[in-house]
Short mmCIF file of C-alpha atoms in Angstrom, two decimals:
data_model
loop_
_atom_site.label_atom_id
_atom_site.label_comp_id
_atom_site.label_asym_id
_atom_site.label_seq_id
_atom_site.Cartn_x
_atom_site.Cartn_y
_atom_site.Cartn_z
CA MET A 1392 -6.59 37.46 2.17
CA SER A 1393 -6.85 34.16 3.45
CA ASP A 1394 -5.21 32.74 6.22
CA ILE A 1395 -3.60 29.95 4.25
CA ILE A 1396 -2.73 29.46 0.61
CA ILE A 1397 -2.51 26.10 -0.49
CA ILE A 1398 -0.76 25.31 -3.94
CA GLY A 1399 -1.78 21.84 -5.31
CA SER A 1400 -5.31 19.44 -4.56
CA GLY A 1401 -3.40 16.21 -4.15
CA PRO A 1402 -4.16 13.94 -0.93
CA GLY A 1403 -1.66 16.41 0.66
CA GLY A 1404 -3.35 19.55 -0.63
CA TYR A 1405 -6.97 19.03 -0.40
CA GLU A 1406 -6.61 17.06 3.14
CA THR A 1407 -4.43 19.60 4.49
CA ALA A 1408 -7.23 22.22 3.43
CA LEU A 1409 -10.10 20.27 4.77
CA TYR A 1410 -8.11 20.08 8.22
CA ALA A 1411 -7.18 23.78 8.37
CA ALA A 1412 -10.74 24.61 7.59
CA GLU A 1413 -11.90 22.59 10.47
CA GLN A 1414 -9.50 24.27 12.83
CA GLY A 1415 -11.04 27.58 11.85
CA LEU A 1416 -8.63 28.75 9.14
CA SER A 1417 -9.64 30.43 5.70
CA VAL A 1418 -7.88 28.51 3.14
CA THR A 1419 -7.54 29.27 -0.86
CA LEU A 1420 -6.68 26.20 -2.66
CA PHE A 1421 -5.08 26.48 -6.22
CA GLU A 1422 -5.17 23.43 -8.53
CA LYS A 1423 -4.40 23.78 -12.34
CA ALA A 1424 -5.79 20.33 -13.27
CA GLU A 1425 -8.27 17.84 -11.74
CA LEU A 1426 -8.81 17.66 -7.90
CA GLY A 1427 -6.93 14.61 -6.24
CA GLY A 1428 -3.80 15.11 -7.74
CA THR A 1429 -1.55 12.22 -9.14
CA CYS A 1430 -3.11 9.92 -6.56
CA LEU A 1431 -6.29 9.84 -7.47
CA ASN A 1432 -6.57 10.79 -11.22
CA CYS A 1433 -2.97 8.78 -12.42
CA GLY A 1434 -1.57 6.85 -9.76
CA CYS A 1435 -2.76 4.89 -6.52
CA ILE A 1436 -6.52 4.54 -7.20
CA PRO A 1437 -6.54 3.76 -10.90
CA THR A 1438 -3.81 1.39 -10.41
CA LYS A 1439 -5.48 -0.41 -7.50
CA THR A 1440 -8.62 -0.46 -9.70
CA LEU A 1441 -6.97 -2.28 -12.56
CA LEU A 1442 -5.22 -4.30 -9.83
CA HIS A 1443 -8.85 -5.41 -8.55
CA HIS A 1444 -9.51 -6.68 -12.08
CA ALA A 1445 -6.22 -8.53 -12.09
CA ALA A 1446 -6.98 -10.17 -8.67
CA MET A 1447 -10.42 -11.20 -10.11
CA LEU A 1448 -8.55 -12.88 -12.95
CA ARG A 1449 -6.19 -14.57 -10.77
CA SER A 1450 -9.01 -16.08 -8.83
CA LEU A 1451 -10.67 -17.22 -11.59
CA SER A 1452 -7.57 -19.17 -12.97
CA HIS A 1453 -8.19 -21.52 -9.86
CA ALA A 1454 -11.89 -21.79 -10.72
CA GLU A 1455 -11.98 -25.87 -11.14
CA GLU A 1456 -10.30 -26.17 -7.63
CA TYR A 1457 -13.23 -24.46 -6.28
CA GLY A 1458 -15.72 -26.64 -7.93
CA LEU A 1459 -16.55 -24.09 -10.86
CA GLU A 1460 -16.30 -26.68 -13.56
CA GLY A 1461 -16.99 -25.79 -17.25
CA VAL A 1462 -16.33 -21.88 -16.63
CA THR A 1463 -15.34 -19.89 -19.58
CA PHE A 1464 -14.71 -16.18 -19.60
CA SER A 1465 -12.83 -13.65 -21.76
CA PHE A 1466 -11.03 -10.32 -20.45
CA ASN A 1467 -12.14 -7.16 -22.08
CA PHE A 1468 -9.15 -4.70 -21.08
CA SER A 1469 -11.02 -1.53 -22.49
CA LYS A 1470 -14.01 -2.15 -20.20
CA ALA A 1471 -11.96 -2.57 -17.16
CA VAL A 1472 -10.16 0.79 -18.13
CA GLU A 1473 -13.63 2.27 -18.39
CA ARG A 1474 -14.69 1.07 -14.79
CA LYS A 1475 -11.32 2.76 -13.70
CA ASP A 1476 -12.42 6.00 -14.95
CA ARG A 1477 -15.84 5.63 -13.34
CA VAL A 1478 -14.15 5.03 -10.16
CA THR A 1479 -11.91 7.99 -10.37
CA GLY A 1480 -14.38 10.22 -11.45
CA GLN A 1481 -16.77 9.17 -8.58
CA LEU A 1482 -14.01 9.94 -6.06
CA ARG A 1483 -13.21 13.23 -7.70
CA GLN A 1484 -16.62 14.22 -7.22
CA GLY A 1485 -16.41 13.46 -3.53
CA ILE A 1486 -13.46 15.79 -2.93
CA GLU A 1487 -15.38 18.35 -5.17
CA THR A 1488 -18.25 18.02 -2.38
CA LEU A 1489 -15.48 18.21 0.44
CA MET A 1490 -13.77 21.37 -0.92
CA GLY A 1491 -17.36 23.18 -0.53
CA HIS A 1492 -16.49 23.84 2.86
CA PRO A 1493 -17.31 27.36 3.65
CA ASN A 1494 -13.71 27.98 4.71
CA ILE A 1495 -12.13 26.88 1.63
CA THR A 1496 -12.10 28.99 -1.79
CA LEU A 1497 -11.07 26.97 -4.85
CA VAL A 1498 -9.22 28.59 -7.42
CA ARG A 1499 -8.95 26.35 -10.77
CA ALA A 1500 -5.68 27.94 -12.10
CA ALA A 1501 -1.94 27.55 -11.94
CA ALA A 1502 -0.44 29.53 -9.36
CA GLU A 1503 3.45 30.74 -9.24
CA PHE A 1504 5.23 32.88 -6.67
CA LYS A 1505 5.36 36.76 -7.84
CA ASP A 1506 7.66 36.92 -4.40
CA ASN A 1507 8.05 35.16 -0.68
CA ASN A 1508 4.45 36.72 0.11
CA THR A 1509 2.45 36.71 -2.92
CA VAL A 1510 1.09 34.05 -5.45
CA ARG A 1511 -0.15 34.76 -8.91
CA ALA A 1512 -3.05 32.98 -10.70
CA ASP A 1513 -4.52 33.80 -14.19
CA GLY A 1514 -3.37 37.53 -13.56
CA VAL A 1515 -4.70 37.79 -9.97
CA GLU A 1516 -2.36 38.34 -7.30
CA TYR A 1517 -3.07 36.33 -3.90
CA THR A 1518 -1.71 36.85 -0.38
CA ALA A 1519 -1.92 34.80 2.90
CA LYS A 1520 -0.33 34.89 6.40
CA ASP A 1521 1.02 31.42 5.36
CA ILE A 1522 1.66 29.34 2.24
CA ILE A 1523 1.82 25.47 1.84
CA ILE A 1524 3.37 23.90 -1.48
CA ALA A 1525 1.55 20.72 -2.20
CA THR A 1526 2.43 20.31 -6.07
CA GLY A 1527 3.46 16.59 -5.90
CA SER A 1528 5.58 15.12 -8.64
CA SER A 1529 5.90 13.66 -12.25
CA PRO A 1530 7.22 10.60 -13.43
CA LYS A 1531 11.05 10.28 -14.37
CA ARG A 1532 12.24 9.26 -17.92
CA LEU A 1533 15.65 7.73 -18.22
CA SER A 1534 18.20 9.75 -20.44
CA VAL A 1535 18.82 7.29 -23.28
CA ASP A 1536 18.62 7.14 -26.80
CA GLY A 1537 15.15 6.32 -27.92
CA ALA A 1538 13.46 7.37 -24.63
CA ASP A 1539 10.98 9.66 -26.52
CA LEU A 1540 9.96 7.14 -29.13
CA GLU A 1541 6.11 6.48 -29.63
CA GLY A 1542 5.18 3.65 -27.36
CA VAL A 1543 7.71 4.35 -24.48
CA VAL A 1544 5.57 5.67 -21.77
CA THR A 1545 5.16 6.42 -17.99
CA SER A 1546 2.35 5.36 -15.86
CA THR A 1547 0.23 8.28 -16.72
CA GLU A 1548 -0.05 7.11 -20.37
CA LEU A 1549 -0.33 3.30 -19.59
CA LEU A 1550 -3.11 3.88 -17.51
CA ASP A 1551 -4.89 5.74 -20.29
CA MET A 1552 -4.35 3.16 -23.02
CA ARG A 1553 -7.46 1.32 -24.30
CA ASP A 1554 -5.68 -1.34 -25.81
CA MET A 1555 -3.87 -4.07 -23.95
CA PRO A 1556 -0.32 -4.61 -25.32
CA ARG A 1557 0.61 -8.37 -25.79
CA ARG A 1558 4.56 -7.50 -24.48
CA LEU A 1559 5.20 -5.09 -22.04
CA CYS A 1560 8.62 -4.29 -20.74
CA ILE A 1561 8.82 -2.17 -17.89
CA ILE A 1562 12.07 -0.50 -16.91
CA GLY A 1563 12.38 -0.27 -12.88
CA ALA A 1564 11.39 -2.65 -10.24
CA GLY A 1565 10.11 -0.11 -7.53
CA VAL A 1566 6.75 0.09 -6.30
CA ILE A 1567 5.26 1.26 -9.71
CA GLY A 1568 7.13 -1.29 -11.72
CA MET A 1569 6.03 -4.07 -9.57
CA GLU A 1570 2.69 -3.38 -9.45
CA PHE A 1571 2.41 -2.99 -13.01
CA ALA A 1572 4.25 -5.96 -13.76
CA SER A 1573 1.74 -7.90 -11.52
CA CYS A 1574 -1.36 -6.39 -12.87
CA PHE A 1575 -0.40 -7.06 -16.77
CA SER A 1576 0.72 -10.49 -16.19
CA ASN A 1577 -2.38 -11.23 -14.56
CA PHE A 1578 -4.24 -9.62 -17.71
CA GLY A 1579 -1.99 -12.19 -19.80
CA CYS A 1580 0.44 -10.07 -21.13
CA GLU A 1581 3.98 -11.25 -21.72
CA VAL A 1582 5.88 -9.13 -19.06
CA THR A 1583 9.49 -8.38 -18.93
CA VAL A 1584 11.16 -6.23 -16.10
CA VAL A 1585 14.85 -4.72 -16.21
CA GLU A 1586 16.34 -3.23 -12.99
CA TYR A 1587 19.37 -1.59 -12.24
CA MET A 1588 19.54 -2.85 -8.58
CA LYS A 1589 20.40 -6.13 -7.27
CA GLU A 1590 16.75 -6.59 -5.74
CA CYS A 1591 13.40 -5.17 -6.33
CA LEU A 1592 11.52 -2.86 -4.09
CA PRO A 1593 14.60 -1.55 -2.28
CA MET A 1594 12.31 -0.08 0.72
CA LEU A 1595 11.55 -3.81 1.60
CA ASP A 1596 13.33 -6.31 3.50
CA SER A 1597 15.46 -7.89 1.01
CA ASP A 1598 14.51 -11.35 2.15
CA ILE A 1599 10.83 -10.42 1.58
CA ALA A 1600 11.31 -8.53 -1.69
CA LYS A 1601 13.05 -11.58 -3.10
CA ARG A 1602 10.44 -13.92 -2.09
CA LEU A 1603 7.91 -11.70 -3.71
CA ARG A 1604 9.38 -11.23 -6.83
CA LYS A 1605 9.41 -15.01 -7.39
CA GLU A 1606 5.62 -14.82 -6.82
CA ILE A 1607 5.36 -12.38 -9.86
CA ASP A 1608 4.83 -13.96 -13.21
CA ALA A 1609 7.12 -11.99 -15.35
CA THR A 1610 10.72 -12.45 -16.63
CA PHE A 1611 13.35 -10.18 -14.35
CA PHE A 1612 16.58 -8.99 -15.57
CA MET A 1613 18.29 -7.85 -12.43
CA GLN A 1614 21.60 -5.57 -12.04
CA CYS A 1615 21.21 -4.53 -15.95
CA ALA A 1616 21.52 -1.18 -16.87
CA VAL A 1617 19.20 0.14 -19.80
CA SER A 1618 21.49 1.57 -22.85
CA ALA A 1619 18.95 2.52 -25.66
CA ILE A 1620 15.62 1.98 -27.03
CA SER A 1621 15.22 1.62 -30.66
CA ARG A 1622 12.18 0.77 -33.10
CA ASN A 1623 12.46 -2.95 -34.82
CA ASP A 1624 11.36 -3.30 -38.60
CA ASP A 1625 8.03 -4.80 -37.87
CA GLY A 1626 7.29 -1.65 -35.41
CA SER A 1627 7.74 -3.20 -32.03
CA LEU A 1628 10.41 -1.69 -29.63
CA ARG A 1629 13.55 -3.26 -28.63
CA VAL A 1630 15.19 -2.26 -25.10
CA ALA A 1631 18.90 -2.89 -25.08
CA PHE A 1632 20.84 -3.25 -21.75
CA THR A 1633 23.91 -4.53 -20.34
CA LYS A 1634 24.66 -7.21 -17.36
CA LYS A 1635 28.31 -7.01 -16.31
CA GLY A 1636 29.49 -5.90 -19.63
CA LYS A 1637 27.36 -8.34 -21.44
CA GLU A 1638 24.75 -6.91 -24.30
CA GLN A 1639 21.18 -8.19 -24.11
CA ALA A 1640 17.68 -7.02 -25.43
CA VAL A 1641 14.07 -7.68 -25.18
CA ASP A 1642 11.60 -7.00 -27.61
CA ALA A 1643 8.15 -5.24 -26.66
CA ASP A 1644 4.81 -3.51 -28.15
CA ILE A 1645 5.06 -1.11 -24.99
CA VAL A 1646 7.79 -0.01 -22.75
CA LEU A 1647 7.02 1.54 -19.40
CA MET A 1648 9.40 3.98 -17.65
CA ALA A 1649 9.00 3.13 -14.06
CA THR A 1650 12.11 4.94 -12.75
CA GLY A 1651 10.89 7.04 -10.07
CA ARG A 1652 9.07 10.59 -9.71
CA THR A 1653 10.39 14.07 -9.56
CA PRO A 1654 9.29 16.95 -7.78
CA ASN A 1655 6.73 19.57 -9.40
CA THR A 1656 8.63 22.89 -8.96
CA GLU A 1657 9.56 24.04 -12.25
CA THR A 1658 6.28 26.00 -12.67
CA LEU A 1659 6.28 27.44 -9.39
CA ASN A 1660 8.59 30.58 -10.15
CA LEU A 1661 10.74 29.81 -6.96
CA LYS A 1662 13.40 32.02 -8.17
CA ALA A 1663 11.70 35.06 -7.47
CA THR A 1664 11.46 33.98 -3.73
CA GLU A 1665 14.08 32.72 -0.97
CA ILE A 1666 13.09 29.37 -0.90
CA ALA A 1667 15.84 26.96 -1.21
CA THR A 1668 16.11 23.93 -3.14
CA GLU A 1669 18.61 21.17 -3.83
CA ARG A 1670 18.39 19.44 -7.33
CA GLY A 1671 14.72 20.56 -7.38
CA VAL A 1672 13.73 19.24 -4.17
CA ILE A 1673 12.28 22.19 -1.52
CA THR A 1674 14.44 22.04 1.47
CA VAL A 1675 12.32 21.83 4.82
CA GLY A 1676 12.54 21.27 8.49
CA GLU A 1677 10.92 19.01 11.04
CA ASP A 1678 7.77 21.20 10.85
CA MET A 1679 7.69 21.29 6.79
CA ARG A 1680 8.71 24.86 7.11
CA THR A 1681 11.01 25.97 3.91
CA THR A 1682 13.85 28.69 4.15
CA VAL A 1683 11.09 31.24 4.15
CA PRO A 1684 9.38 31.13 7.71
CA HIS A 1685 5.75 31.21 6.42
CA VAL A 1686 6.19 29.00 3.47
CA TYR A 1687 5.91 25.24 4.02
CA ALA A 1688 6.39 22.33 1.50
CA ILE A 1689 4.66 18.82 2.03
CA GLY A 1690 4.57 15.59 0.03
CA ASP A 1691 6.41 14.80 -3.00
CA VAL A 1692 8.12 18.38 -3.43
CA ASN A 1693 10.22 17.92 -0.61
CA ALA A 1694 10.92 14.21 -1.56
CA ARG A 1695 11.12 13.26 2.29
CA CYS A 1696 8.54 10.15 1.57
CA MET A 1697 6.72 9.98 -1.89
CA LEU A 1698 3.63 8.56 -0.36
CA ALA A 1699 0.03 10.05 -0.45
CA HIS A 1700 -0.42 9.32 3.27
CA ALA A 1701 2.74 10.93 4.17
CA ALA A 1702 1.79 14.01 2.28
CA THR A 1703 -1.45 14.19 4.28
CA MET A 1704 0.61 13.94 7.60
CA GLN A 1705 3.15 16.51 6.65
CA GLY A 1706 0.15 18.78 6.15
CA ARG A 1707 -1.46 18.12 9.28
CA ARG A 1708 2.10 18.76 10.82
CA ALA A 1709 2.40 22.07 8.94
CA VAL A 1710 -1.08 23.22 9.91
CA ASN A 1711 -0.26 22.57 13.47
CA ALA A 1712 2.93 24.35 13.45
CA ILE A 1713 1.13 27.38 11.75
CA LEU A 1714 -1.26 26.99 14.68
CA GLY A 1715 1.53 27.02 17.22
CA ARG A 1716 0.58 23.36 18.46
CA ASP A 1717 2.63 20.73 19.14
CA ASP A 1718 1.75 17.07 18.09
CA GLY A 1719 2.57 13.64 18.52
CA ILE A 1720 2.81 12.68 14.75
CA ASP A 1721 5.89 10.46 14.11
CA LEU A 1722 6.87 11.23 10.57
CA SER A 1723 9.86 8.46 10.94
CA ILE A 1724 7.49 5.58 11.03
CA MET A 1725 5.83 5.71 7.84
CA PRO A 1726 3.91 2.19 6.72
CA SER A 1727 4.00 1.87 3.04
CA ALA A 1728 2.42 -1.18 1.06
CA VAL A 1729 3.20 -2.48 -2.61
CA PHE A 1730 -0.22 -3.80 -3.97
CA THR A 1731 1.01 -6.58 -6.20
CA LEU A 1732 -0.60 -10.06 -6.09
CA PRO A 1733 0.11 -10.75 -3.49
CA GLU A 1734 0.82 -7.42 -1.92
CA ALA A 1735 3.41 -6.60 0.42
CA GLY A 1736 3.80 -4.06 3.35
CA SER A 1737 6.63 -2.60 5.21
CA VAL A 1738 7.07 -0.31 8.40
CA GLY A 1739 9.98 0.60 10.77
CA HIS A 1740 13.47 -0.84 10.30
CA SER A 1741 14.28 -3.85 8.05
CA GLU A 1742 16.89 -6.51 8.82
CA ASP A 1743 19.03 -4.70 6.27
CA SER A 1744 18.71 -1.28 8.03
CA CYS A 1745 19.39 -3.16 11.32
CA GLN A 1746 22.52 -4.33 10.18
CA ARG A 1747 23.66 -1.28 8.30
CA ASP A 1748 22.86 1.11 11.68
CA GLY A 1749 24.28 -1.34 14.17
CA ILE A 1750 21.04 -2.16 15.74
CA GLU A 1751 20.78 -5.16 17.73
CA TYR A 1752 17.48 -7.07 17.08
CA ASP A 1753 15.95 -10.29 17.13
CA CYS A 1754 13.83 -11.78 14.28
CA HIS A 1755 10.59 -13.43 14.38
CA LYS A 1756 9.04 -15.20 11.31
CA ALA A 1757 5.53 -16.60 10.59
CA TYR A 1758 4.23 -18.18 7.42
CA TYR A 1759 0.53 -18.16 5.77
CA ARG A 1760 0.85 -21.80 5.27
CA SER A 1761 0.27 -22.26 8.83
CA ASN A 1762 -2.72 -19.99 9.20
CA GLY A 1763 -6.07 -21.30 9.08
CA LYS A 1764 -7.79 -18.39 7.26
CA ALA A 1765 -5.22 -18.26 4.36
CA VAL A 1766 -5.43 -21.91 3.89
CA ALA A 1767 -9.31 -21.65 3.61
CA MET A 1768 -8.71 -18.67 1.00
CA GLY A 1769 -6.11 -20.36 -1.01
CA GLU A 1770 -3.50 -17.85 -0.27
CA THR A 1771 -0.70 -19.77 1.54
CA SER A 1772 1.97 -18.05 -0.40
CA GLY A 1773 3.09 -15.40 2.15
CA MET A 1774 5.25 -14.51 5.25
CA VAL A 1775 5.35 -11.90 8.03
CA LYS A 1776 8.65 -10.80 9.74
CA VAL A 1777 8.66 -8.95 12.81
CA LEU A 1778 11.77 -7.21 14.40
CA THR A 1779 12.38 -6.48 17.88
CA GLU A 1780 15.11 -4.44 19.90
CA LYS A 1781 17.25 -6.97 21.31
CA GLY A 1782 16.79 -6.83 25.19
CA SER A 1783 13.62 -4.76 25.52
CA GLY A 1784 11.83 -6.68 23.06
CA ARG A 1785 10.12 -3.61 21.70
CA ILE A 1786 8.65 -3.85 17.94
CA ILE A 1787 10.90 -1.79 15.89
CA GLY A 1788 9.97 -3.47 12.07
CA CYS A 1789 7.48 -5.38 10.17
CA HIS A 1790 7.74 -6.50 6.83
CA ALA A 1791 5.23 -8.86 5.27
CA PHE A 1792 4.04 -10.04 1.71
CA GLY A 1793 0.88 -12.44 1.01
CA ALA A 1794 -2.99 -11.51 1.07
CA HIS A 1795 -3.67 -8.30 3.05
CA ALA A 1796 -0.24 -7.71 4.15
CA ALA A 1797 -1.05 -4.22 4.06
CA ASP A 1798 -3.37 -4.43 6.59
CA MET A 1799 -1.13 -6.49 9.14
CA VAL A 1800 1.62 -3.90 8.75
CA GLN A 1801 -0.80 -1.01 9.53
CA GLU A 1802 -1.46 -2.81 12.62
CA ALA A 1803 2.34 -3.06 13.37
CA GLY A 1804 2.86 0.51 12.60
CA VAL A 1805 0.52 1.43 15.34
CA LEU A 1806 2.40 -0.92 17.65
CA ILE A 1807 5.68 0.74 16.91
CA CYS A 1808 4.43 4.02 17.19
CA SER A 1809 2.89 2.92 20.68
CA GLY A 1810 6.21 1.43 22.00
CA VAL A 1811 4.75 -1.94 22.11
CA THR A 1812 6.67 -5.11 23.07
CA LEU A 1813 6.17 -8.47 21.24
CA ASP A 1814 5.37 -9.82 24.66
CA GLN A 1815 2.58 -7.11 25.16
CA PHE A 1816 1.19 -7.99 21.80
CA ARG A 1817 0.94 -11.62 22.15
CA GLU A 1818 -1.39 -10.68 24.92
CA MET A 1819 -3.70 -8.80 22.76
CA THR A 1820 -6.65 -11.14 21.65
CA HIS A 1821 -6.85 -11.45 18.14
CA ILE A 1822 -10.15 -12.44 16.24
CA HIS A 1823 -10.12 -16.28 14.93
CA PRO A 1824 -9.94 -17.23 11.92
CA THR A 1825 -8.36 -14.06 10.56
CA LEU A 1826 -5.17 -13.37 8.50
CA GLY A 1827 -4.15 -10.98 11.38
CA GLU A 1828 -3.23 -14.24 13.72
CA ILE A 1829 -0.40 -14.70 11.28
CA LEU A 1830 1.26 -11.40 12.97
CA HIS A 1831 0.05 -12.34 16.18
CA SER A 1832 1.75 -16.04 16.14
CA VAL A 1833 5.34 -14.76 14.97
#
C-alpha cells in the first residue's frame, strides 16, 4: 500500500507525485494515456511550439525593414507540426525520467474508484492512506446542429492536422480561441472568430482585451450566438449565428470549437463513493480536500482555476495538508497569460473587478512605445496597467499586452504576494535596457 495514490499525470499529477516523493512519501501514479496530460500533449506546449513558428513568420514579414532585402521564403505547415511532435516527445521523455524516482510507482492504466478507499485499474485493486484526483479536463462542444460534422474540431484535433486550412472559423474568443486565431492568421490562414460575449478574454482587464483584439489579424463577430453549422455544396462548412436578432453566416474549411473545457470525472466511477460533485465538478475546500476527508482533487477537475500552474500549486497544497503542514501559498493570486502575438498577461484585480467589488483604486499605465528596448525590437504595440489600493498604494493588480507581457505580469504577481507598494517597487533597480522597465515606469 502506498502513502498516496494519484490519478492522472498532467502537470498537477506528475509534479505532485514528485513533490510528495521528495518529502519521503510513497506514491502510486495512474495514467491511462501519455504522461504530461493535456498541457504537454494537446494543449500548452504544442500550441506554444506552433506559436513560435508563427512569431518567426511575423518577424520575417518585416524583413525589409531590418535590411534583409530580396529575402524569399515559404512556410511548410506539416514541418511545423513535425517539430511540435518532436518537442512534446522530448519533454514527455523528461517526465518519464522524473517518474523513475524510487518512491514513485507508475501504473499505465485507467483508474476508477471501487469505494471511498479503493481504486481499481486493469482488474487490480489499490489502496492508500490518501488519494489525489488529477484527471484534468476535455474540450467542450456547443450543442448546436452540425457540431458533429467532419471538419468541426476541438483544439486536440486541430493540433494534429497535417494540412493547414485556407479558412478557419473559431467559435469562442477565450484563451484557446485567441491563441489559435493569432497563430493561424500569422500562418496566412483567413481567420474568423465568433464570440458570444461583448469582449474577448474575460479574465483580462477589458481595456487590455480590446486593445489586444485589435492587434490580431482576424475578423471578429462579437456578441453573436452560433445557431447551427452546415455543409455547403462545395464541401466547405457554414457557421450560422445571430446578433441582435439578425442572421449572419461565415464559411470555412475547418471550424474550431474553442468554447471551454469540462472536468474529466465521468470515468472515475464517483457514484461508488461519497465524493460530492456539482454539475460534474468535484467539490473541494481550501486544502483541496473533497467531501471524503482522505481524498483530494486538484486542477481542472475542481474547476477553481483551469491552468496548469494552478494544478501544480493545488497539488503542493494537498500534499502539505496530508503532511499536516501549513504553507504560505496564496491560490487567490494566480497569474495567467495568453500567448497571442503580441502576448498578454494578468494577475490580481482588474479595473472591472475593482468596480464590481467596490474596491477603491488608482490606475497607473505605461506604454511600450516609450521604452528603448521595445523600440529597438520593433515591438512598440503594448501597454502595462498596474492597479494600486487607494490610500495604501499596495499593488493589487497588473494587466499587460505586448512582447514578453507574461514575464512582467509574473514579476507583478510576486510583488502582490509580497504586499509591496508601488513606491517601494519604484525603489527597486531594474536593468537597462529591458522591457521590464515598462512595468517599473508606471
